[in-house]
GROMACS .gro file of C-alpha atoms in nm:
model
  448
    1MET     CA    1  13.507  10.163   7.302
    2THR     CA    2  13.310  10.092   7.620
    3VAL     CA    3  13.332   9.732   7.738
    4LEU     CA    4  13.017   9.621   7.917
    5GLU     CA    5  13.046   9.370   8.196
    6PRO     CA    6  12.778   9.101   8.238
    7ARG     CA    7  12.460   9.242   8.388
    8PRO     CA    8  12.458   9.198   8.766
    9HIS     CA    9  12.171   9.064   8.971
   10THR     CA   10  11.900   9.332   8.954
   11VAL     CA   11  11.646   9.394   9.230
   12GLY     CA   12  11.329   9.597   9.201
   13VAL     CA   13  11.244   9.749   9.540
   14LEU     CA   14  10.882   9.862   9.577
   15LEU     CA   15  10.854  10.131   9.841
   16ALA     CA   16  10.499  10.103   9.971
   17GLY     CA   17  10.524  10.251  10.319
   18GLY     CA   18  10.264  10.527  10.291
   19VAL     CA   19   9.902  10.548  10.410
   20GLY     CA   20   9.630  10.688  10.185
   21ARG     CA   21   9.523  10.985  10.395
   22ARG     CA   22   9.550  11.227  10.101
   23VAL     CA   23   9.334  10.988   9.900
   24GLY     CA   24   9.081  11.002  10.184
   25LEU     CA   25   9.152  10.657  10.328
   26ASP     CA   26   9.273  10.508  10.654
   27THR     CA   27   9.427  10.210  10.476
   28PRO     CA   28   9.735  10.216  10.252
   29LYS     CA   29   9.666  10.362   9.910
   30GLN     CA   30   9.868  10.077   9.760
   31LEU     CA   31   9.569   9.853   9.835
   32VAL     CA   32   9.318  10.079   9.658
   33GLU     CA   33   9.160   9.900   9.362
   34ILE     CA   34   9.204  10.047   9.015
   35ALA     CA   35   9.096   9.874   8.694
   36GLY     CA   36   9.011   9.550   8.873
   37ARG     CA   37   9.334   9.513   9.073
   38SER     CA   38   9.494   9.684   9.368
   39ILE     CA   39   9.755   9.946   9.285
   40ILE     CA   40  10.035   9.733   9.423
   41GLU     CA   41   9.923   9.439   9.208
   42HIS     CA   42   9.957   9.651   8.896
   43THR     CA   43  10.304   9.766   9.003
   44LEU     CA   44  10.415   9.416   9.098
   45ALA     CA   45  10.302   9.291   8.757
   46VAL     CA   46  10.523   9.544   8.577
   47PHE     CA   47  10.834   9.427   8.764
   48GLN     CA   48  10.735   9.059   8.750
   49ASP     CA   49  10.703   9.078   8.371
   50ALA     CA   50  11.025   9.276   8.318
   51PRO     CA   51  11.295   9.033   8.198
   52GLU     CA   52  11.565   9.262   8.339
   53ILE     CA   53  11.437   9.221   8.697
   54ASP     CA   54  11.566   8.915   8.882
   55GLU     CA   55  11.414   8.979   9.224
   56ILE     CA   56  11.150   9.198   9.387
   57LEU     CA   57  11.160   9.327   9.745
   58VAL     CA   58  10.851   9.499   9.891
   59LEU     CA   59  10.861   9.745  10.183
   60MET     CA   60  10.503   9.780  10.308
   61THR     CA   61  10.323   9.994  10.563
   62PRO     CA   62  10.360   9.837  10.911
   63GLY     CA   63  10.063   9.618  10.992
   64PHE     CA   64   9.980   9.538  10.629
   65THR     CA   65  10.260   9.303  10.522
   66GLU     CA   66  10.028   9.002  10.541
   67ASP     CA   67   9.788   9.173  10.299
   68VAL     CA   68  10.068   9.207  10.046
   69GLU     CA   69  10.186   8.851  10.106
   70ARG     CA   70   9.837   8.731  10.015
   71VAL     CA   71   9.844   8.944   9.701
   72VAL     CA   72  10.183   8.798   9.608
   73ALA     CA   73  10.066   8.440   9.660
   74ALA     CA   74   9.737   8.484   9.474
   75GLY     CA   75   9.895   8.672   9.186
   76GLY     CA   76  10.182   8.433   9.128
   77PHE     CA   77  10.448   8.703   9.170
   78THR     CA   78  10.734   8.455   9.188
   79LYS     CA   79  11.012   8.714   9.183
   80VAL     CA   80  10.912   8.855   9.522
   81SER     CA   81  11.168   8.735   9.775
   82ARG     CA   82  11.043   8.919  10.084
   83VAL     CA   83  10.774   9.157  10.208
   84LEU     CA   84  10.912   9.372  10.492
   85GLU     CA   85  10.777   9.654  10.704
   86GLY     CA   86  10.871  10.003  10.593
   87GLY     CA   87  10.985  10.283  10.819
   88ALA     CA   88  10.834  10.605  10.947
   89SER     CA   89  10.979  10.807  10.657
   90ARG     CA   90  11.084  10.756  10.297
   91THR     CA   91  11.452  10.761  10.387
   92GLU     CA   92  11.405  10.512  10.670
   93THR     CA   93  11.209  10.280  10.441
   94THR     CA   94  11.484  10.293  10.180
   95TRP     CA   95  11.748  10.227  10.445
   96ARG     CA   96  11.558   9.918  10.564
   97ALA     CA   97  11.552   9.791  10.207
   98LEU     CA   98  11.926   9.847  10.165
   99ARG     CA   99  12.001   9.667  10.490
  100ALA     CA  100  11.785   9.375  10.376
  101LEU     CA  101  11.983   9.353  10.053
  102GLU     CA  102  12.321   9.354  10.225
  103ASP     CA  103  12.290   9.001  10.362
  104HIS     CA  104  12.280   8.734  10.093
  105GLY     CA  105  12.189   8.448  10.320
  106GLU     CA  106  12.536   8.351  10.437
  107HIS     CA  107  12.652   8.681  10.587
  108GLU     CA  108  12.837   8.782  10.273
  109GLU     CA  109  12.835   9.123  10.113
  110ARG     CA  110  12.582   9.129   9.834
  111GLU     CA  111  12.645   9.344   9.528
  112CYS     CA  112  12.362   9.410   9.288
  113ASP     CA  113  12.181   9.681   9.099
  114VAL     CA  114  11.881   9.834   9.275
  115LEU     CA  115  11.574  10.003   9.125
  116LEU     CA  116  11.385  10.192   9.398
  117HIS     CA  117  11.027  10.253   9.284
  118ASP     CA  118  10.718  10.410   9.438
  119ALA     CA  119  10.460  10.132   9.461
  120VAL     CA  120  10.189  10.389   9.388
  121ARG     CA  121  10.325  10.451   9.037
  122PRO     CA  122  10.145  10.154   8.876
  123LEU     CA  123  10.161  10.287   8.520
  124LEU     CA  124  10.537  10.252   8.483
  125GLU     CA  125  10.625  10.152   8.128
  126PRO     CA  126  10.852   9.851   8.069
  127ARG     CA  127  11.064  10.069   7.842
  128VAL     CA  128  11.173  10.276   8.142
  129ILE     CA  129  11.290   9.969   8.334
  130THR     CA  130  11.485   9.849   8.032
  131GLU     CA  131  11.660  10.183   7.985
  132CYS     CA  132  11.738  10.218   8.355
  133VAL     CA  133  11.896   9.874   8.378
  134GLU     CA  134  12.095   9.939   8.063
  135ALA     CA  135  12.211  10.278   8.197
  136LEU     CA  136  12.340  10.114   8.516
  137ARG     CA  137  12.589   9.920   8.307
  138THR     CA  138  12.785  10.242   8.246
  139HIS     CA  139  12.660  10.470   8.525
  140ARG     CA  140  12.648  10.430   8.903
  141ALA     CA  141  12.331  10.632   8.966
  142VAL     CA  142  12.026  10.692   8.747
  143GLU     CA  143  11.732  10.930   8.783
  144VAL     CA  144  11.406  10.906   8.585
  145ALA     CA  145  11.267  11.248   8.496
  146ILE     CA  146  11.052  11.432   8.240
  147PRO     CA  147  11.054  11.795   8.125
  148THR     CA  148  10.820  12.029   8.305
  149SER     CA  149  10.548  12.188   8.094
  150ASP     CA  150  10.472  12.446   8.363
  151THR     CA  151  10.673  12.750   8.460
  152ILE     CA  152  10.829  12.701   8.803
  153VAL     CA  153  10.888  12.995   9.037
  154VAL     CA  154  11.095  13.032   9.351
  155VAL     CA  155  10.901  13.215   9.621
  156GLY     CA  156  10.995  13.390   9.940
  157ARG     CA  157  10.816  13.548  10.234
  158GLY     CA  158  10.681  13.897  10.170
  159PRO     CA  159  10.503  14.142  10.399
  160ASP     CA  160  10.159  14.007  10.304
  161GLY     CA  161  10.241  13.649  10.201
  162GLU     CA  162  10.454  13.479   9.941
  163VAL     CA  163  10.618  13.671   9.661
  164VAL     CA  164  10.806  13.549   9.352
  165ARG     CA  165  11.184  13.572   9.395
  166GLU     CA  166  11.305  13.389   9.083
  167VAL     CA  167  11.178  13.230   8.762
  168PRO     CA  168  11.424  12.954   8.665
  169ASP     CA  169  11.476  12.864   8.300
  170ARG     CA  170  11.215  12.597   8.233
  171ALA     CA  171  11.438  12.428   7.975
  172ALA     CA  172  11.672  12.313   8.251
  173LEU     CA  173  11.398  12.188   8.486
  174ARG     CA  174  11.275  11.829   8.512
  175ARG     CA  175  11.001  11.655   8.712
  176VAL     CA  176  11.142  11.359   8.898
  177GLN     CA  177  10.981  11.016   8.887
  178THR     CA  178  11.082  10.667   8.989
  179PRO     CA  179  11.245  10.421   8.969
  180GLN     CA  180  11.566  10.571   9.099
  181CYS     CA  181  11.845  10.330   9.027
  182PHE     CA  182  12.184  10.261   9.177
  183ARG     CA  183  12.462  10.019   9.212
  184LEU     CA  184  12.413   9.894   9.565
  185PRO     CA  185  12.753  10.009   9.704
  186VAL     CA  186  12.680  10.366   9.588
  187ILE     CA  187  12.339  10.412   9.748
  188ARG     CA  188  12.452  10.221  10.057
  189GLU     CA  189  12.752  10.450  10.110
  190ALA     CA  190  12.538  10.760  10.053
  191TYR     CA  191  12.293  10.653  10.322
  192GLU     CA  192  12.570  10.556  10.562
  193ARG     CA  193  12.711  10.907  10.532
  194ALA     CA  194  12.363  11.057  10.563
  195PHE     CA  195  12.282  10.881  10.887
  196ALA     CA  196  12.624  10.977  11.024
  197ASP     CA  197  12.534  11.343  10.963
  198PRO     CA  198  12.364  11.497  11.274
  199GLY     CA  199  12.183  11.746  11.051
  200PHE     CA  200  12.037  11.492  10.810
  201ALA     CA  201  11.710  11.443  11.001
  202ASP     CA  202  11.647  11.817  11.013
  203ARG     CA  203  11.678  11.855  10.636
  204PRO     CA  204  11.623  11.517  10.466
  205PRO     CA  205  11.623  11.505  10.085
  206THR     CA  206  11.288  11.420   9.928
  207ASP     CA  207  11.424  11.133   9.721
  208ASP     CA  208  11.712  10.888   9.702
  209CYS     CA  209  11.902  11.069   9.427
  210GLY     CA  210  11.899  11.371   9.657
  211VAL     CA  211  12.086  11.166   9.918
  212VAL     CA  212  12.350  11.069   9.663
  213LEU     CA  213  12.378  11.425   9.533
  214ARG     CA  214  12.435  11.564   9.882
  215TYR     CA  215  12.668  11.301  10.025
  216LEU     CA  216  12.842  11.169   9.713
  217PRO     CA  217  12.860  11.482   9.497
  218ASP     CA  218  13.132  11.334   9.276
  219VAL     CA  219  12.897  11.058   9.153
  220PRO     CA  220  12.720  11.177   8.836
  221ILE     CA  221  12.348  11.098   8.824
  222HIS     CA  222  12.245  10.998   8.473
  223VAL     CA  223  11.893  11.093   8.358
  224VAL     CA  224  11.666  10.847   8.179
  225PRO     CA  225  11.352  10.993   8.015
  226GLY     CA  226  11.037  10.906   8.203
  227SER     CA  227  10.676  10.921   8.090
  228GLU     CA  228  10.376  11.141   8.157
  229ARG     CA  229  10.182  10.820   8.228
  230ASN     CA  230  10.415  10.730   8.515
  231MET     CA  231  10.201  10.926   8.759
  232LYS     CA  232  10.198  10.891   9.136
  233VAL     CA  233   9.858  10.813   9.287
  234THR     CA  234   9.847  11.058   9.576
  235HIS     CA  235   9.520  11.255   9.569
  236PRO     CA  236   9.158  11.143   9.510
  237VAL     CA  237   9.159  11.274   9.153
  238ASP     CA  238   9.467  11.061   9.077
  239VAL     CA  239   9.262  10.746   9.133
  240PHE     CA  240   9.016  10.848   8.861
  241ILE     CA  241   9.293  10.953   8.621
  242ALA     CA  242   9.482  10.627   8.672
  243GLU     CA  243   9.162  10.427   8.618
  244ARG     CA  244   9.106  10.597   8.284
  245LEU     CA  245   9.469  10.554   8.178
  246PHE     CA  246   9.443  10.181   8.244
  247GLN     CA  247   9.124  10.170   8.037
  248LEU     CA  248   9.296  10.349   7.749
  249ALA     CA  249   9.593  10.113   7.770
  250ALA     CA  250   9.357   9.815   7.760
  251GLU     CA  251   9.192   9.953   7.446
  252ARG     CA  252   9.519   9.961   7.252
  253VAL     CA  253   9.628   9.637   7.091
  254PRO     CA  254  10.002   9.650   7.023
  255GLU     CA  255  10.108   9.452   6.719
  256GLN     CA  256  10.325   9.162   6.828
  257PRO     CA  257  10.638   9.049   6.643
  258PRO     CA  258  10.606   8.713   6.463
  259ALA     CA  259  10.846   8.551   6.710
  260ALA     CA  260  10.604   8.630   6.993
  261TYR     CA  261  10.333   8.417   6.830
  262GLY     CA  262  10.541   8.102   6.837
  263ALA     CA  263  10.680   8.167   7.183
  264ALA     CA  264  10.331   8.213   7.331
  265LEU     CA  265  10.133   7.958   7.128
  266ASN     CA  266  10.367   7.671   7.043
  267GLY     CA  267  10.269   7.368   7.250
  268GLY     CA  268   9.962   7.540   7.394
  269THR     CA  269   9.593   7.468   7.347
  270VAL     CA  270   9.339   7.707   7.197
  271VAL     CA  271   8.963   7.643   7.203
  272ILE     CA  272   8.741   7.843   6.969
  273PHE     CA  273   8.364   7.875   6.993
  274GLY     CA  274   8.209   8.015   6.678
  275GLU     CA  275   8.292   7.984   6.309
  276GLY     CA  276   8.592   7.764   6.375
  277ASP     CA  277   8.515   7.527   6.090
  278GLY     CA  278   8.393   7.784   5.838
  279ASP     CA  279   8.539   8.088   5.666
  280GLY     CA  280   8.479   8.346   5.943
  281VAL     CA  281   8.699   8.509   6.207
  282GLY     CA  282   8.713   8.193   6.417
  283ALA     CA  283   8.846   7.991   6.124
  284ALA     CA  284   9.112   8.253   6.055
  285VAL     CA  285   9.217   8.252   6.423
  286ALA     CA  286   9.233   7.871   6.419
  287GLU     CA  287   9.453   7.872   6.109
  288LEU     CA  288   9.689   8.138   6.248
  289ALA     CA  289   9.721   7.980   6.593
  290GLY     CA  290   9.772   7.634   6.444
  291ARG     CA  291  10.039   7.765   6.210
  292HIS     CA  292  10.237   7.880   6.518
  293GLY     CA  293  10.225   7.547   6.696
  294ALA     CA  294   9.903   7.556   6.899
  295ALA     CA  295   9.665   7.263   6.924
  296VAL     CA  296   9.333   7.413   6.810
  297PHE     CA  297   8.985   7.278   6.889
  298SER     CA  298   8.685   7.445   6.726
  299PHE     CA  299   8.317   7.428   6.813
  300PRO     CA  300   8.016   7.606   6.660
  301TRP     CA  301   7.867   7.898   6.851
  302THR     CA  302   7.531   7.718   6.861
  303LEU     CA  303   7.682   7.483   7.121
  304VAL     CA  304   7.674   7.761   7.383
  305SER     CA  305   7.296   7.736   7.410
  306ASP     CA  306   7.353   7.423   7.620
  307PRO     CA  307   7.583   7.483   7.921
  308ARG     CA  308   7.638   7.110   7.974
  309SER     CA  309   7.755   7.065   7.615
  310VAL     CA  310   8.009   7.344   7.659
  311GLU     CA  311   8.138   7.191   7.983
  312GLU     CA  312   8.169   6.848   7.820
  313ALA     CA  313   8.346   6.991   7.516
  314LEU     CA  314   8.604   7.169   7.730
  315ALA     CA  315   8.652   6.864   7.950
  316ARG     CA  316   8.724   6.647   7.642
  317VAL     CA  317   8.977   6.901   7.514
  318ALA     CA  318   9.151   6.925   7.851
  319GLU     CA  319   9.174   6.547   7.878
  320GLU     CA  320   9.310   6.509   7.525
  321SER     CA  321   9.557   6.799   7.533
  322GLY     CA  322   9.650   6.807   7.901
  323GLY     CA  323   9.507   7.154   7.964
  324ILE     CA  324   9.363   7.468   7.804
  325ASP     CA  325   9.559   7.793   7.761
  326HIS     CA  326   9.320   8.011   7.560
  327VAL     CA  327   8.946   8.015   7.498
  328VAL     CA  328   8.815   8.238   7.218
  329GLY     CA  329   8.447   8.313   7.173
  330VAL     CA  330   8.345   8.467   6.840
  331VAL     CA  331   8.008   8.610   6.942
  332GLU     CA  332   7.755   8.580   6.662
  333ALA     CA  333   7.553   8.891   6.585
  334PRO     CA  334   7.175   8.848   6.604
  335ALA     CA  335   6.978   8.894   6.287
  336ALA     CA  336   6.741   9.185   6.245
  337GLY     CA  337   6.437   9.144   6.466
  338ASP     CA  338   6.563   8.816   6.614
  339LEU     CA  339   6.523   8.882   6.984
  340GLY     CA  340   6.585   8.518   7.062
  341ARG     CA  341   6.936   8.534   6.914
  342THR     CA  342   6.996   8.860   7.098
  343GLY     CA  343   6.947   8.672   7.423
  344ALA     CA  344   7.176   8.393   7.303
  345ALA     CA  345   7.444   8.643   7.207
  346GLN     CA  346   7.425   8.799   7.551
  347LEU     CA  347   7.404   8.476   7.751
  348GLY     CA  348   7.645   8.272   7.540
  349PRO     CA  349   7.958   8.449   7.669
  350VAL     CA  350   7.839   8.387   8.026
  351VAL     CA  351   7.803   8.015   7.954
  352VAL     CA  352   8.149   7.998   7.793
  353ALA     CA  353   8.312   8.198   8.074
  354ASP     CA  354   8.157   7.987   8.349
  355ALA     CA  355   8.270   7.661   8.187
  356ALA     CA  356   8.616   7.788   8.093
  357LEU     CA  357   8.724   7.931   8.431
  358PRO     CA  358   8.828   7.602   8.601
  359HIS     CA  359   9.048   7.512   8.304
  360LEU     CA  360   9.201   7.857   8.256
  361ARG     CA  361   9.272   7.888   8.628
  362GLU     CA  362   9.497   7.582   8.609
  363ARG     CA  363   9.709   7.732   8.328
  364ARG     CA  364   9.666   8.101   8.421
  365GLY     CA  365   9.514   8.129   8.078
  366HIS     CA  366   9.321   8.380   7.869
  367LEU     CA  367   8.953   8.415   7.777
  368LEU     CA  368   8.884   8.639   7.477
  369PHE     CA  369   8.557   8.738   7.314
  370HIS     CA  370   8.531   8.884   6.967
  371SER     CA  371   8.207   9.072   6.907
  372ALA     CA  372   8.086   9.165   6.561
  373VAL     CA  373   8.099   9.522   6.438
  374PRO     CA  374   7.751   9.680   6.475
  375TYR     CA  375   7.730   9.801   6.116
  376PRO     CA  376   7.432  10.027   6.041
  377GLY     CA  377   7.121   9.893   5.884
  378ALA     CA  378   6.868   9.631   5.982
  379GLY     CA  379   6.950   9.479   6.320
  380HIS     CA  380   7.199   9.749   6.417
  381ALA     CA  381   7.032   9.815   6.754
  382LEU     CA  382   7.028   9.444   6.844
  383ARG     CA  383   7.391   9.397   6.746
  384SER     CA  384   7.488   9.704   6.948
  385ALA     CA  385   7.306   9.570   7.253
  386ALA     CA  386   7.478   9.231   7.226
  387ARG     CA  387   7.815   9.397   7.178
  388ALA     CA  388   7.767   9.623   7.484
  389SER     CA  389   7.678   9.326   7.703
  390VAL     CA  390   7.997   9.143   7.602
  391VAL     CA  391   8.212   9.449   7.682
  392ALA     CA  392   8.046   9.490   8.024
  393LEU     CA  393   8.090   9.120   8.103
  394THR     CA  394   8.457   9.133   8.004
  395ARG     CA  395   8.532   9.426   8.233
  396ALA     CA  396   8.356   9.263   8.526
  397LEU     CA  397   8.530   8.926   8.479
  398ALA     CA  398   8.872   9.084   8.430
  399GLY     CA  399   8.846   9.231   8.779
  400GLU     CA  400   8.702   8.920   8.941
  401TRP     CA  401   8.945   8.675   8.784
  402ALA     CA  402   9.265   8.877   8.819
  403ALA     CA  403   9.337   8.713   9.155
  404ASP     CA  404   9.329   8.372   8.981
  405GLY     CA  405   9.579   8.491   8.722
  406VAL     CA  406   9.321   8.453   8.442
  407ARG     CA  407   9.314   8.727   8.179
  408VAL     CA  408   8.985   8.829   8.016
  409SER     CA  409   8.972   9.040   7.701
  410CYS     CA  410   8.722   9.159   7.445
  411LEU     CA  411   8.762   9.287   7.092
  412ALA     CA  412   8.458   9.495   7.006
  413PRO     CA  413   8.556   9.695   6.697
  414GLU     CA  414   8.356  10.001   6.600
  415PRO     CA  415   8.274  10.121   6.250
  416ALA     CA  416   8.535  10.361   6.117
  417GLY     CA  417   8.271  10.591   5.968
  418PRO     CA  418   7.949  10.754   6.097
  419LEU     CA  419   7.643  10.538   6.144
  420THR     CA  420   7.486  10.673   5.828
  421ALA     CA  421   7.787  10.580   5.616
  422PRO     CA  422   7.894  10.215   5.652
  423ALA     CA  423   8.268  10.169   5.700
  424PRO     CA  424   8.460   9.902   5.508
  425GLU     CA  425   8.469   9.575   5.698
  426PRO     CA  426   8.818   9.468   5.814
  427SER     CA  427   8.945   9.149   5.653
  428ARG     CA  428   8.912   8.827   5.850
  429ALA     CA  429   9.289   8.786   5.836
  430ASP     CA  430   9.338   9.128   5.995
  431LEU     CA  431   9.083   9.051   6.267
  432ALA     CA  432   9.249   8.715   6.335
  433ARG     CA  433   9.590   8.881   6.374
  434THR     CA  434   9.439   9.127   6.621
  435VAL     CA  435   9.286   8.842   6.822
  436VAL     CA  436   9.619   8.660   6.839
  437ASP     CA  437   9.802   8.984   6.923
  438VAL     CA  438   9.580   9.016   7.230
  439LEU     CA  439   9.624   8.651   7.326
  440VAL     CA  440  10.003   8.677   7.328
  441SER     CA  441  10.022   9.028   7.475
  442GLY     CA  442  10.011   8.903   7.834
  443VAL     CA  443   9.747   9.149   7.959
  444SER     CA  444   9.370   9.183   7.967
  445ARG     CA  445   9.227   9.423   7.710
  446THR     CA  446   8.893   9.570   7.612
  447ALA     CA  447   8.970   9.702   7.265
  448ARG     CA  448   8.735   9.884   7.032
   0.00000   0.00000   0.00000
């Protein structure tokens, strides 16, 4: 039986020393914006939210550390202990990180677990971090890798160019990703031996596990399964692929366990505009949130026609409850031929968003709109137009407000069947659970 010792202090090291020349930029690719946030913000958020990570250290391209420090401050990334300049190469950047971890403030040797991650892999899944940290409890070195779907060949120089020399068995080949994870004494010793080797600079390994494999060959490197989504943003096309992957992730609403409802809502304040006092989606959300400990305040959607009334309503709630954590807008669908209500449906979310921002900024809260399904029949075109405007507004605000730590989401469900065959309407209880799932998920989403 394996006896596990208590988990040691665990540090996520973000290696962000590169410049985006292959992306076609003169500035670091880590600062390129994808899905409303810079790449490094997305990556920082993954490690900030991971309960297994106790501390984050960032190694940034020389000359751009202040940019990252501003990102850290604005984003509330409290686990970041330092932002340091990286080196001229990957190995030098890693070595600077290891040296920074050696001193624990009082010139004592610091022992911890280290996860070395490419900052330009922003789509890292939390599951990978969890499995890596768990693996380090029984292993001293861990590699993240996925099977290769392509045949790999070994080439050599021929008389007229390259020729194939060998076709390795694909079943034994893996594509390496990050994080690469170590107990600090192991990776530190490997690098000490590497830099003591006069030939190291002439033939440096391409990753940190390669350093361990060459200089500590008796240390087994355990493999944790990675993910196809854990891509490295290196070339221009990668930016577009990553953007779409973030969009797809935002469109999925993972069902939350019941315990998550109470943990996220208990003691918080939820404000609902639309149907809160009736038998619609808003009422079902109010009942569900209240059942899990939230203070719920409901207002009719008609209130949004008067911006001052919305501002006053939110101010009263904030004064009574001490602050606002979530604002939900159940956008009413305009009736057939009612162009006036189409305008209200489109402008109402703007009014709610404008009034809610100061309150949500204080609590790093969440604004969520629920737009009606555009079922076919009379008024379908108007409902579709109103729905599209809410989705567009959500995406724009999510990018603008990310720096304030405010999440913005939209649930805009589509009919399950073709437009000529109406799909069954989801129950209000199901829609309410989906709304609350998004509220407690901790990320912005635009789900359909």
